[in-house]
Structure formats: C-alpha cells, structure tokens
C-alpha positions as MATLAB code, in Angstrom:
seq = 'XXXXXXXXXXXXXXXXXXXXXXXXXXXXXXXXXXXXXXXXXXXXXXXXXXXXXXXXXXXXXXXXXXXXXXXXXXXXXXXXXXXXXXXXXXXXXXXXXXXXXXXXXXXXXXXXXXXXXXXX';
ca = [
      37.579  -20.730  -17.003;
      36.607  -17.552  -17.419;
      34.338  -15.537  -14.222;
      30.909  -15.575  -17.015;
      31.704  -18.946  -17.371;
      31.722  -19.358  -13.576;
      28.556  -18.285  -12.859;
      27.149  -20.106  -15.669;
      28.065  -23.360  -15.087;
      26.898  -22.687  -10.930;
      23.413  -21.482  -12.394;
      23.414  -24.618  -14.440;
      24.484  -27.173  -11.266;
      21.876  -25.060   -9.518;
      19.282  -25.542  -12.128;
      18.666  -21.646  -11.728;
      17.429  -20.278  -15.481;
      19.240  -17.225  -16.904;
      16.168  -15.571  -15.960;
      15.562  -16.036  -12.710;
      19.246  -15.500  -12.290;
      19.326  -11.844  -14.089;
      16.134  -10.580  -12.233;
      17.696  -11.470   -8.708;
      20.642   -9.562   -9.610;
      19.580   -6.349  -11.166;
      20.649   -6.843  -14.578;
      19.222   -7.547  -17.961;
      19.008  -10.873  -19.796;
      21.004   -9.633  -22.830;
      23.824   -8.548  -20.071;
      23.795  -12.519  -19.581;
      23.919  -13.326  -23.624;
      26.930  -11.222  -23.830;
      28.962  -12.925  -21.366;
      27.628  -16.128  -22.889;
      29.488  -14.981  -26.396;
      32.291  -13.930  -24.224;
      32.078  -10.416  -25.105;
      31.890   -9.063  -21.321;
      32.293  -10.015  -17.884;
      30.549   -8.666  -14.846;
      31.118   -5.474  -13.864;
      32.859   -5.309  -10.020;
      29.990   -3.747   -8.744;
      27.420   -6.159   -9.329;
      30.456   -9.738   -7.890;
      28.949   -8.566   -4.097;
      25.063   -9.861   -5.835;
      25.737  -12.512   -8.040;
      27.893  -13.992   -4.931;
      24.573  -13.687   -2.803;
      22.334  -14.654   -5.119;
      24.399  -17.831   -6.157;
      25.501  -18.448   -2.423;
      29.432  -18.353   -3.878;
      31.937  -16.457   -2.288;
      33.808  -13.618   -3.997;
      37.029  -16.241   -3.988;
      35.370  -18.880   -5.686;
      34.055  -17.108   -8.334;
      36.476  -15.161   -9.164;
      39.761  -17.680   -8.452;
      37.546  -20.551   -9.306;
      38.031  -22.594   -6.410;
      34.727  -25.045   -5.654;
      33.930  -24.342   -9.043;
      35.890  -25.588  -11.510;
      37.558  -28.666   -8.970;
      35.559  -31.300   -8.944;
      32.989  -30.305   -6.049;
      30.118  -29.224   -7.473;
      28.681  -26.681   -6.275;
      24.799  -27.740   -4.685;
      21.709  -26.824   -3.728;
      21.681  -27.259    0.317;
      20.625  -31.365    0.400;
      19.781  -33.538    3.143;
      23.021  -34.981    2.946;
      25.202  -31.712    3.144;
      23.436  -28.207    4.207;
      25.514  -26.304    3.838;
      26.987  -24.084    1.162;
      30.056  -22.240    0.218;
      28.224  -19.230    1.630;
      27.027  -20.310    4.619;
      30.496  -21.939    5.626;
      32.239  -18.805    4.401;
      29.060  -17.113    7.002;
      30.573  -19.201    9.432;
      34.624  -18.646    9.328;
      33.508  -14.877    9.331;
      31.916  -15.130   12.476;
      34.839  -17.475   13.887;
      36.808  -14.110   13.166;
      34.946  -11.881   15.152;
      35.601  -10.318   18.752;
      33.429  -12.093   21.247;
      31.544   -8.913   21.867;
      30.968   -8.668   18.091;
      29.617  -12.557   18.605;
      27.463  -11.217   21.401;
      25.831   -8.306   19.500;
      25.327  -10.414   16.130;
      23.876  -13.597   18.179;
      21.698  -10.950   19.772;
      20.640   -9.277   16.380;
      19.799  -12.628   14.987;
      17.394  -13.635   17.391;
      15.355  -10.022   17.290;
      15.116  -11.472   13.180;
      13.938  -14.749   14.616;
      11.066  -12.776   16.867;
      10.598   -9.656   14.212;
       9.798  -12.694   11.742;
       7.108  -14.669   14.347;
       5.669  -11.799   14.719;
       5.006  -11.131   11.013;
       3.676  -14.402   10.322;
       1.088  -14.166   12.999;
];
C-alpha cells in the first residue's frame, strides 16, 4: 500500500471527506485526485500536517503499521477513547525528563485557564 492509499483508507475509516481533509491540511483537492490516480504522493513538508489532521503518527503513515493491519483506525469511541495520536503523545511524554514533564503540565494547566477565561 502506498502512502496516498493509506491516507485514503484512513479518510474512509474516519468518514472524512476529501474536501474537508484538503482544507484542514492546506492542499488543493486536485492534489488528492492526483494521489488517487497514483501519479504522486504527498510532499515531505506536508507529512506532519497530514498526520496531525488524521491523528496518526508519521510511522503509521510511512510504514502502514496500524493502518494496513487488521486494526482499523477509527475516531475515538466510548469503548476506545484513545487514538494513535493520543498514544504517541503519551509515549513522547514518558520520554521526557522529570523537569520537562513538570513544565509541560504547567503549560497544560495554563491553557485550561486561558480556555475557561475565553469561554466566560
């Protein structure tokens, strides 16, 4: 399976339209049409944007792990609240030094406070 085929599979699994995907990634819908025709693959500078929109890791996109195997990538459901992107975030967190973890948690708390003030 090519990278573009993986993207299209995840789009289908997520019930996301190509127009919605293109808008969120910042690409033309004609670009996706080119991928479908197997004329091109995404450019390297768009890989992270694609992964963020699809909530998958670059490893999953490039290797197919978790996409091509029998596990379906699906939006978070009551039974399975964590997406592959969530899991990657937790793995990255565990790789941080203790001081970095404390700083990250302080940022999270600050963001929550800002959001609550904005919603008043």
